[in-house]
Tab-separated table of C-alpha atoms in Angstrom:
chain	number	residue	atom	x	y	z
E	220	MET	CA	38.070	164.332	87.798
E	221	ARG	CA	38.585	167.673	89.179
E	222	ASN	CA	41.351	169.546	88.333
E	223	PHE	CA	44.788	168.645	89.772
E	224	ALA	CA	45.408	171.756	92.264
E	225	LEU	CA	49.078	171.492	92.722
E	226	GLU	CA	49.989	170.983	89.211
E	227	VAL	CA	47.263	174.129	88.459
E	228	TYR	CA	49.155	176.406	90.935
E	229	PHE	CA	52.871	175.289	89.379
E	230	SER	CA	51.861	175.894	86.016
E	231	LYS	CA	51.640	179.641	87.137
E	232	TRP	CA	54.242	179.834	89.470
E	233	GLU	CA	56.797	177.217	89.361
E	234	PHE	CA	58.998	178.085	86.859
E	235	ALA	CA	57.960	181.984	87.364
E	236	ALA	CA	58.912	182.394	90.798
E	237	LYS	CA	62.861	183.135	91.651
E	238	TYR	CA	62.827	181.040	94.990
E	239	HIS	CA	61.261	177.709	94.607
E	240	LEU	CA	60.998	176.854	98.544
E	241	THR	CA	58.079	174.303	98.088
E	242	ALA	CA	59.925	172.247	95.721
E	243	SER	CA	59.028	168.461	96.521
E	244	ASP	CA	62.093	166.994	94.877
E	245	ALA	CA	65.901	167.003	96.235
E	246	GLN	CA	68.444	168.686	94.144
E	247	SER	CA	69.014	167.641	90.586
E	248	MET	CA	71.995	167.505	88.472
E	249	THR	CA	72.840	167.701	84.861
E	250	VAL	CA	73.530	164.877	82.634
E	251	SER	CA	77.461	165.702	82.558
E	252	GLN	CA	77.139	165.468	86.439
E	253	LEU	CA	75.148	162.004	86.378
E	254	LEU	CA	77.293	160.765	83.972
E	255	SER	CA	80.623	161.584	85.919
E	256	HIS	CA	78.760	158.297	88.148
E	257	ALA	CA	78.893	156.449	85.259
E	258	SER	CA	81.615	153.718	84.238
E	259	ALA	CA	83.494	153.726	81.151
E	260	GLU	CA	81.531	150.775	79.685
E	261	ASP	CA	77.901	153.022	80.412
E	262	ARG	CA	79.135	156.042	79.165
E	263	GLU	CA	79.998	154.092	75.920
E	264	ARG	CA	76.409	152.554	75.852
E	265	PHE	CA	74.717	155.732	76.362
E	266	ASP	CA	76.467	157.520	73.521
E	267	ASN	CA	75.726	154.705	71.420
E	268	LEU	CA	72.290	154.324	72.436
E	269	HIS	CA	69.620	153.427	69.779
E	270	LEU	CA	66.699	155.501	70.072
E	271	GLY	CA	64.113	152.794	69.370
E	272	TYR	CA	61.139	151.380	71.460
E	273	THR	CA	61.506	150.140	74.622
E	274	LYS	CA	60.339	147.171	76.583
E	275	THR	CA	57.086	147.926	78.317
E	276	PHE	CA	58.178	146.316	81.659
E	277	GLY	CA	61.459	148.280	81.215
E	278	ALA	CA	65.008	147.379	80.353
E	279	GLU	CA	66.198	144.489	81.645
E	280	PRO	CA	69.250	146.225	83.246
E	281	LEU	CA	67.403	148.844	84.842
E	282	LEU	CA	64.843	145.967	86.555
E	283	GLU	CA	68.290	144.463	87.960
E	284	GLN	CA	69.411	147.826	89.270
E	285	ILE	CA	65.916	148.343	91.050
E	286	VAL	CA	65.470	144.904	92.551
E	287	ARG	CA	68.722	145.911	94.575
E	288	THR	CA	66.783	148.451	96.431
E	289	TYR	CA	64.453	145.692	97.406
E	290	ASP	CA	64.868	142.816	99.615
E	291	SER	CA	62.852	139.946	98.192
E	292	ILE	CA	61.740	141.435	94.799
E	293	ALA	CA	62.498	139.657	91.734
E	294	THR	CA	62.771	141.377	88.228
E	295	ASP	CA	59.501	139.948	86.988
E	296	GLN	CA	57.911	141.589	89.810
E	297	LEU	CA	58.648	145.195	88.678
E	298	LEU	CA	56.593	147.221	86.086
E	299	CYS	CA	58.149	150.652	85.075
E	300	PHE	CA	56.398	153.749	84.301
E	301	ALA	CA	56.786	157.235	82.763
E	302	GLY	CA	56.905	158.539	86.536
E	303	ALA	CA	55.004	158.020	89.616
E	304	GLU	CA	51.692	159.564	88.388
E	305	GLU	CA	51.141	157.109	85.546
E	306	GLY	CA	51.757	154.178	88.211
E	307	ILE	CA	49.178	155.605	90.505
E	308	TYR	CA	47.080	155.861	87.972
E	309	VAL	CA	47.368	152.585	86.493
E	310	ALA	CA	47.061	150.841	89.807
E	311	MET	CA	44.125	152.408	90.982
E	312	ARG	CA	42.383	151.383	87.408
E	313	VAL	CA	43.583	147.807	87.589
E	314	LEU	CA	43.003	147.399	91.303
E	315	LEU	CA	39.536	149.102	91.988
E	316	GLN	CA	35.906	148.667	90.368
E	317	PRO	CA	32.838	150.434	91.287
E	318	GLU	CA	31.541	147.871	93.673
E	319	ASP	CA	34.555	148.517	95.684
E	320	HIS	CA	35.522	150.475	98.433
E	321	CYS	CA	38.849	152.148	99.557
E	322	ILE	CA	40.480	153.989	102.094
E	323	VAL	CA	43.054	156.762	101.707
E	324	ILE	CA	45.132	158.984	104.115
E	325	THR	CA	44.655	162.509	104.423
E	326	PRO	CA	46.734	164.927	103.745
E	327	ASN	CA	48.365	163.372	100.516
E	328	TYR	CA	48.951	163.899	96.827
E	329	GLN	CA	45.714	164.564	95.241
E	330	ALA	CA	45.977	161.631	92.923
E	331	ALA	CA	45.886	159.050	95.745
E	332	GLU	CA	42.293	160.181	96.241
E	333	THR	CA	41.264	161.943	93.007
E	334	ILE	CA	41.686	158.704	91.105
E	335	PRO	CA	39.899	156.451	93.255
E	336	LEU	CA	37.248	158.848	93.613
E	337	SER	CA	36.537	158.540	89.938
E	338	ILE	CA	35.982	154.978	90.381
E	339	CYS	CA	34.579	153.929	93.335
E	340	ALA	CA	33.263	154.720	97.119
E	341	VAL	CA	36.366	156.240	99.007
E	342	THR	CA	36.956	157.212	103.105
E	343	GLY	CA	39.603	159.228	104.268
E	344	VAL	CA	41.319	158.562	107.164
E	345	ALA	CA	43.146	162.237	108.651
E	346	LEU	CA	46.795	161.936	109.855
E	347	ASP	CA	46.278	163.307	113.440
E	348	GLU	CA	47.871	166.777	113.342
E	349	ASN	CA	47.654	167.121	117.373
E	350	ALA	CA	49.807	163.732	117.325
E	351	ASN	CA	52.560	164.872	115.219
E	352	TRP	CA	50.488	163.464	112.335
E	353	ALA	CA	50.354	160.137	113.486
E	354	LEU	CA	48.598	157.487	111.791
E	355	ASP	CA	45.662	156.277	114.364
E	356	LEU	CA	45.092	152.662	113.404
E	357	ASP	CA	41.450	152.624	115.051
E	358	LYS	CA	40.424	155.118	112.673
E	359	VAL	CA	41.412	153.052	109.986
E	360	ARG	CA	39.411	150.302	111.327
E	361	ALA	CA	36.403	152.296	111.761
E	362	ALA	CA	36.661	153.134	108.455
E	363	LEU	CA	36.868	149.616	107.089
E	364	ARG	CA	33.657	147.937	105.131
E	365	PRO	CA	32.875	144.698	103.976
E	366	ASP	CA	33.510	145.728	100.174
E	367	THR	CA	37.101	147.220	101.128
E	368	LYS	CA	39.002	146.433	98.517
E	369	LEU	CA	42.623	148.899	99.217
E	370	ILE	CA	44.054	151.035	101.552
E	371	SER	CA	46.320	153.952	100.203
E	372	ILE	CA	49.049	155.018	102.163
E	373	ASN	CA	51.954	157.447	101.692
E	374	PHE	CA	54.932	157.415	104.132
E	375	PRO	CA	57.237	159.641	104.375
E	376	ASN	CA	54.012	161.464	103.590
E	377	ASN	CA	53.787	164.709	101.375
E	378	PRO	CA	52.884	167.333	102.831
E	379	THR	CA	53.974	166.618	106.446
E	380	GLY	CA	56.833	164.182	106.053
E	381	ALA	CA	55.384	161.866	108.620
E	382	ILE	CA	56.091	158.099	109.045
E	383	PRO	CA	54.223	155.969	111.734
E	384	SER	CA	56.239	153.906	113.883
E	385	GLN	CA	57.445	150.257	113.002
E	386	ASP	CA	54.809	148.735	115.497
E	387	VAL	CA	51.885	150.916	113.695
E	388	PHE	CA	53.114	149.998	110.214
E	389	ALA	CA	53.530	146.313	110.902
E	390	ALA	CA	50.151	145.955	112.456
E	391	LEU	CA	48.562	148.128	109.415
E	392	VAL	CA	50.054	145.334	107.183
E	393	GLU	CA	48.777	142.323	109.493
E	394	LEU	CA	45.054	144.262	109.331
E	395	CYS	CA	45.421	144.277	105.324
E	396	ARG	CA	46.659	140.499	105.665
E	397	GLU	CA	43.586	139.510	107.872
E	398	ARG	CA	41.291	140.823	105.000
E	399	GLY	CA	43.035	140.285	101.919
E	400	ILE	CA	42.773	144.101	101.346
E	401	TRP	CA	45.481	145.740	99.014
E	402	LEU	CA	47.882	147.941	100.509
E	403	PHE	CA	49.336	150.719	98.291
E	404	SER	CA	52.285	152.599	99.429
E	405	ASP	CA	53.649	155.584	97.689
E	406	GLU	CA	57.490	155.177	99.012
E	407	VAL	CA	58.804	158.233	96.831
E	408	TYR	CA	60.498	159.789	99.889
E	409	ARG	CA	62.160	156.393	101.070
E	410	LEU	CA	65.869	156.934	101.991
E	411	ILE	CA	65.248	160.491	103.023
E	412	GLU	CA	64.534	159.732	106.611
E	413	HIS	CA	66.069	161.967	109.538
E	414	ARG	CA	66.220	159.730	112.272
E	415	PRO	CA	68.215	156.446	111.823
E	416	ASP	CA	65.266	154.116	113.132
E	417	ALA	CA	62.231	155.814	111.206
E	418	ARG	CA	62.941	153.734	107.835
E	419	ILE	CA	60.045	151.523	107.896
E	420	PRO	CA	59.839	148.232	105.193
E	421	GLN	CA	58.912	148.480	101.698
E	422	VAL	CA	55.359	146.884	101.701
E	423	ALA	CA	55.963	145.109	98.536
E	424	ASP	CA	58.776	142.916	100.312
E	425	ILE	CA	56.721	142.012	103.186
E	426	TYR	CA	53.149	141.545	102.323
E	427	GLU	CA	51.658	139.498	99.134
E	428	ARG	CA	49.330	142.293	98.022
E	429	GLY	CA	51.392	145.348	98.690
E	430	VAL	CA	52.295	147.408	95.803
E	431	SER	CA	55.160	149.697	96.432
E	432	LEU	CA	55.342	152.719	94.436
E	433	ASN	CA	58.743	154.586	93.700
E	434	VAL	CA	60.201	157.053	91.159
E	435	MET	CA	63.708	158.787	90.459
E	436	SER	CA	62.085	162.056	91.164
E	437	LYS	CA	62.288	162.693	94.767
E	438	SER	CA	65.073	160.985	96.978
E	439	TYR	CA	66.861	160.641	93.963
E	440	GLY	CA	66.508	164.293	92.630
E	441	LEU	CA	66.158	163.349	89.076
E	442	PRO	CA	62.392	164.163	87.829
E	443	GLY	CA	63.377	164.868	84.553
E	444	LEU	CA	64.118	161.472	83.926
E	445	ARG	CA	60.284	160.610	84.202
E	446	ILE	CA	60.700	156.780	85.569
E	447	GLY	CA	59.064	155.223	88.087
E	448	TRP	CA	57.972	151.741	89.063
E	449	LEU	CA	55.750	149.606	90.560
E	450	ALA	CA	56.511	146.331	93.009
E	451	CYS	CA	54.575	143.702	93.990
E	452	GLN	CA	54.894	139.829	94.466
E	453	ASP	CA	51.528	139.302	92.468
E	454	ARG	CA	52.733	138.757	89.008
E	455	ALA	CA	49.363	138.774	87.583
E	456	PHE	CA	48.757	142.184	88.862
E	457	LEU	CA	51.676	143.581	87.335
E	458	GLN	CA	50.865	141.746	84.034
E	459	SER	CA	47.107	143.387	84.158
E	460	CYS	CA	48.842	147.045	84.867
E	461	GLU	CA	51.232	146.395	81.811
E	462	ARG	CA	48.045	145.791	79.472
E	463	TYR	CA	46.691	148.949	81.095
E	464	LYS	CA	50.097	150.913	80.289
E	465	HIS	CA	49.952	150.206	76.305
E	466	TYR	CA	46.860	152.620	76.163
E	467	LEU	CA	48.982	155.306	78.022
E	468	SER	CA	52.862	155.856	77.551
E	469	ILE	CA	53.208	152.270	76.167
E	470	CYS	CA	57.124	152.483	77.040
E	471	ASN	CA	59.664	154.341	78.759
E	472	SER	CA	62.483	156.957	77.362
E	473	ALA	CA	65.770	154.818	76.316
E	474	PRO	CA	68.048	157.118	77.317
E	475	SER	CA	65.757	157.966	80.569
E	476	GLU	CA	65.791	154.198	81.444
E	477	LEU	CA	69.612	154.476	80.769
E	478	LEU	CA	70.275	157.229	82.756
E	479	ALA	CA	68.195	155.576	85.734
E	480	GLU	CA	70.244	152.989	85.448
E	481	ILE	CA	72.994	154.673	85.910
E	482	ALA	CA	71.797	156.513	88.920
E	483	LEU	CA	71.072	153.517	90.662
E	484	LYS	CA	74.337	152.306	90.619
E	485	ALA	CA	75.347	155.406	92.324
E	486	ARG	CA	72.692	155.605	94.714
E	487	GLU	CA	74.413	155.407	97.798
E	488	ALA	CA	76.743	158.759	97.033
E	489	ILE	CA	73.300	160.325	95.042
E	490	VAL	CA	70.876	159.653	97.814
E	491	GLY	CA	73.397	160.246	100.614
E	492	ARG	CA	74.419	163.599	99.377
E	493	ASN	CA	70.383	164.557	98.946
E	494	ARG	CA	70.029	163.110	102.428
E	495	ASP	CA	72.723	165.354	103.632
E	496	LEU	CA	71.613	168.001	102.174
E	497	ALA	CA	67.915	167.922	103.482
E	498	ARG	CA	69.517	167.641	107.256
E	499	GLY	CA	71.373	170.762	106.747
E	500	ASN	CA	68.646	172.529	105.404
E	501	LEU	CA	66.408	171.359	108.360
E	502	ALA	CA	68.957	173.031	110.810
E	503	LEU	CA	68.534	176.077	108.594
E	504	LEU	CA	64.563	175.911	109.006
E	505	ASP	CA	64.943	175.370	112.772
E	506	ASP	CA	66.834	178.642	112.799
E	507	PHE	CA	64.639	180.420	111.027
E	508	PHE	CA	61.542	179.447	112.236
E	509	ALA	CA	62.612	180.177	115.904
E	510	ASP	CA	63.128	183.455	114.801
E	511	PHE	CA	59.296	183.941	114.172
E	512	PRO	CA	57.122	181.915	116.981
E	513	ALA	CA	54.283	184.361	116.922
E	514	LEU	CA	53.891	183.532	112.996
E	515	PHE	CA	54.650	179.991	112.298
E	516	ASP	CA	54.356	176.639	114.271
E	517	TRP	CA	57.577	174.695	113.090
E	518	ARG	CA	57.798	170.879	113.490
E	519	ARG	CA	60.390	168.724	112.006
E	520	PRO	CA	59.238	165.938	109.618
E	521	ASP	CA	60.240	162.374	110.176
E	522	GLY	CA	61.590	161.993	106.951
E	523	SER	CA	61.313	163.436	103.037
E	524	CYS	CA	62.308	167.152	101.883
E	525	VAL	CA	59.166	168.711	102.660
E	526	ALA	CA	57.137	169.808	105.651
E	527	PHE	CA	53.883	171.224	106.333
E	528	ILE	CA	53.733	174.504	108.555
E	529	ARG	CA	51.041	176.275	110.410
E	530	TYR	CA	50.713	179.890	109.580
E	531	LYS	CA	49.229	181.877	112.606
E	532	GLY	CA	49.130	185.634	110.934
E	533	ALA	CA	45.683	187.211	110.910
E	534	ASP	CA	45.912	187.500	107.272
E	535	GLY	CA	45.523	183.950	106.419
E	536	VAL	CA	47.927	181.359	104.829
E	537	GLU	CA	46.623	181.986	101.163
E	538	GLN	CA	46.622	185.626	101.470
E	539	PHE	CA	50.147	185.506	102.939
E	540	CYS	CA	51.742	182.837	100.537
E	541	GLU	CA	49.995	185.228	97.505
E	542	ARG	CA	51.735	188.306	98.760
E	543	LEU	CA	55.088	186.834	99.575
E	544	VAL	CA	55.437	185.116	95.654
E	545	GLU	CA	54.398	188.467	94.152
E	546	GLU	CA	56.679	190.731	95.885
E	547	THR	CA	59.759	188.563	96.451
E	548	GLY	CA	59.455	185.571	94.045
E	549	VAL	CA	59.305	183.012	97.368
E	550	LEU	CA	57.137	180.418	96.343
E	551	LEU	CA	55.420	178.277	98.928
E	552	LEU	CA	52.416	176.108	98.807
E	553	PRO	CA	49.169	176.825	100.518
E	554	SER	CA	47.038	174.137	102.059
E	555	SER	CA	44.325	175.101	99.851
E	556	ILE	CA	46.180	172.829	97.440
E	557	TYR	CA	45.582	169.751	99.406
E	558	ARG	CA	41.949	170.464	99.833
E	559	SER	CA	40.474	166.854	100.149
E	560	GLU	CA	37.180	165.488	99.074
E	561	LEU	CA	37.445	163.324	102.163
E	562	GLY	CA	37.303	165.101	105.020
E	563	PRO	CA	38.865	168.546	106.158
E	564	VAL	CA	42.688	169.259	106.181
E	565	PRO	CA	43.974	172.319	107.874
E	566	GLN	CA	43.545	175.278	106.152
E	567	ASP	CA	46.137	177.521	108.057
E	568	HIS	CA	49.265	175.807	106.562
E	569	PHE	CA	51.837	175.901	103.768
E	570	ARG	CA	54.215	173.531	102.532
E	571	ILE	CA	58.012	173.958	102.549
E	572	GLY	CA	60.473	172.395	100.699
E	573	PHE	CA	63.945	171.762	101.725
E	574	GLY	CA	65.889	169.440	99.282
E	575	ARG	CA	67.776	171.965	97.177
E	576	ALA	CA	70.731	173.742	97.580
E	577	ASN	CA	69.553	177.098	97.479
E	578	LEU	CA	67.333	177.279	100.715
E	579	ALA	CA	69.439	179.624	102.159
E	580	GLU	CA	69.168	182.232	99.892
E	581	GLY	CA	65.573	181.694	99.460
E	582	LEU	CA	65.313	181.980	103.394
E	583	SER	CA	67.417	185.194	103.481
E	584	VAL	CA	64.796	187.049	101.019
E	585	PHE	CA	61.764	185.498	103.207
E	586	ARG	CA	63.452	187.035	106.135
E	587	GLU	CA	63.970	190.274	104.954
E	588	TRP	CA	60.577	190.569	103.800
E	589	LEU	CA	59.067	189.281	107.262
E	590	MET	CA	61.219	191.991	109.236
E	591	ARG	CA	59.784	194.645	106.672
E	592	ASN	CA	56.106	193.463	106.945
E	593	ARG	CA	55.959	191.946	109.948
E	594	PRO	CA	58.327	193.647	112.629
């Protein structure tokens, strides 16, 4: 597999840049702040936690809280992982064989295509940039083959923030059901939608061959916990994934599982805060990009706390992002990071993140630099 471009880029800049304006996660918190949401009983459990091995599927109290985030999933239809990445890797390895064919939407999180490409034939279906990054079901149908085993989607999408309409999503599920195709759905930005009617169902709730991926990292803003999970109605699939996990993390961190359980019990407060923060930051971005219409095409995303912005400067987005971070410490993610082996991805865009509390400060530095360099 080729290098993970995003992680290579972040290994250089993520902790060196002063203003991380391309962060993909919502605002995090300290352990003390998270424990302030805990009951006295859960605080005592944390203080007296035994640091031994944990169950491969995940601690039962944690699974009981994850189940509350679904409509029709039971605790034995869940499997926890050390973050979302491990879940993607294991699901693709379990579901796909060399003789299979897979369809992946683009742009996307790189692992969504790189891992399937290491296993079988893969076709990309690009979201339509000219239709606000819409998913075209006719293109999905055209990509189908007799050996198509799996379709991989990611909504709200990283990096565009796009969400399909309820009708398009329902039609995609029905298309998969008609042909017995697995539908892998990366739902890590669910609950961060910017319109009340934008939220689509979790695929594991509504489709017997649907696999839902979620994690504490994005909407919950707790990436340091490294707790993610797969939900699926097919218990045999999850059993196979559990056997594969034995060769990877084996089990999760006991403190992380308990802290994730506490966070999920307080999910309305935690996600509500992050959703409000993202919406407030969207207003800041509206104002910022309105001042530079000659340089940027700004489109409000449907959901998530990231957006994909077209840069119109003559120097090109790669040089623009490089100069910006080197001269100001403001970090953006150029679209080369989203290069796909499955088809073209616009090469004049950058990702900006707006889930964190320090956006205004970073935008101020960004604005001053633009005014100095692009009057």
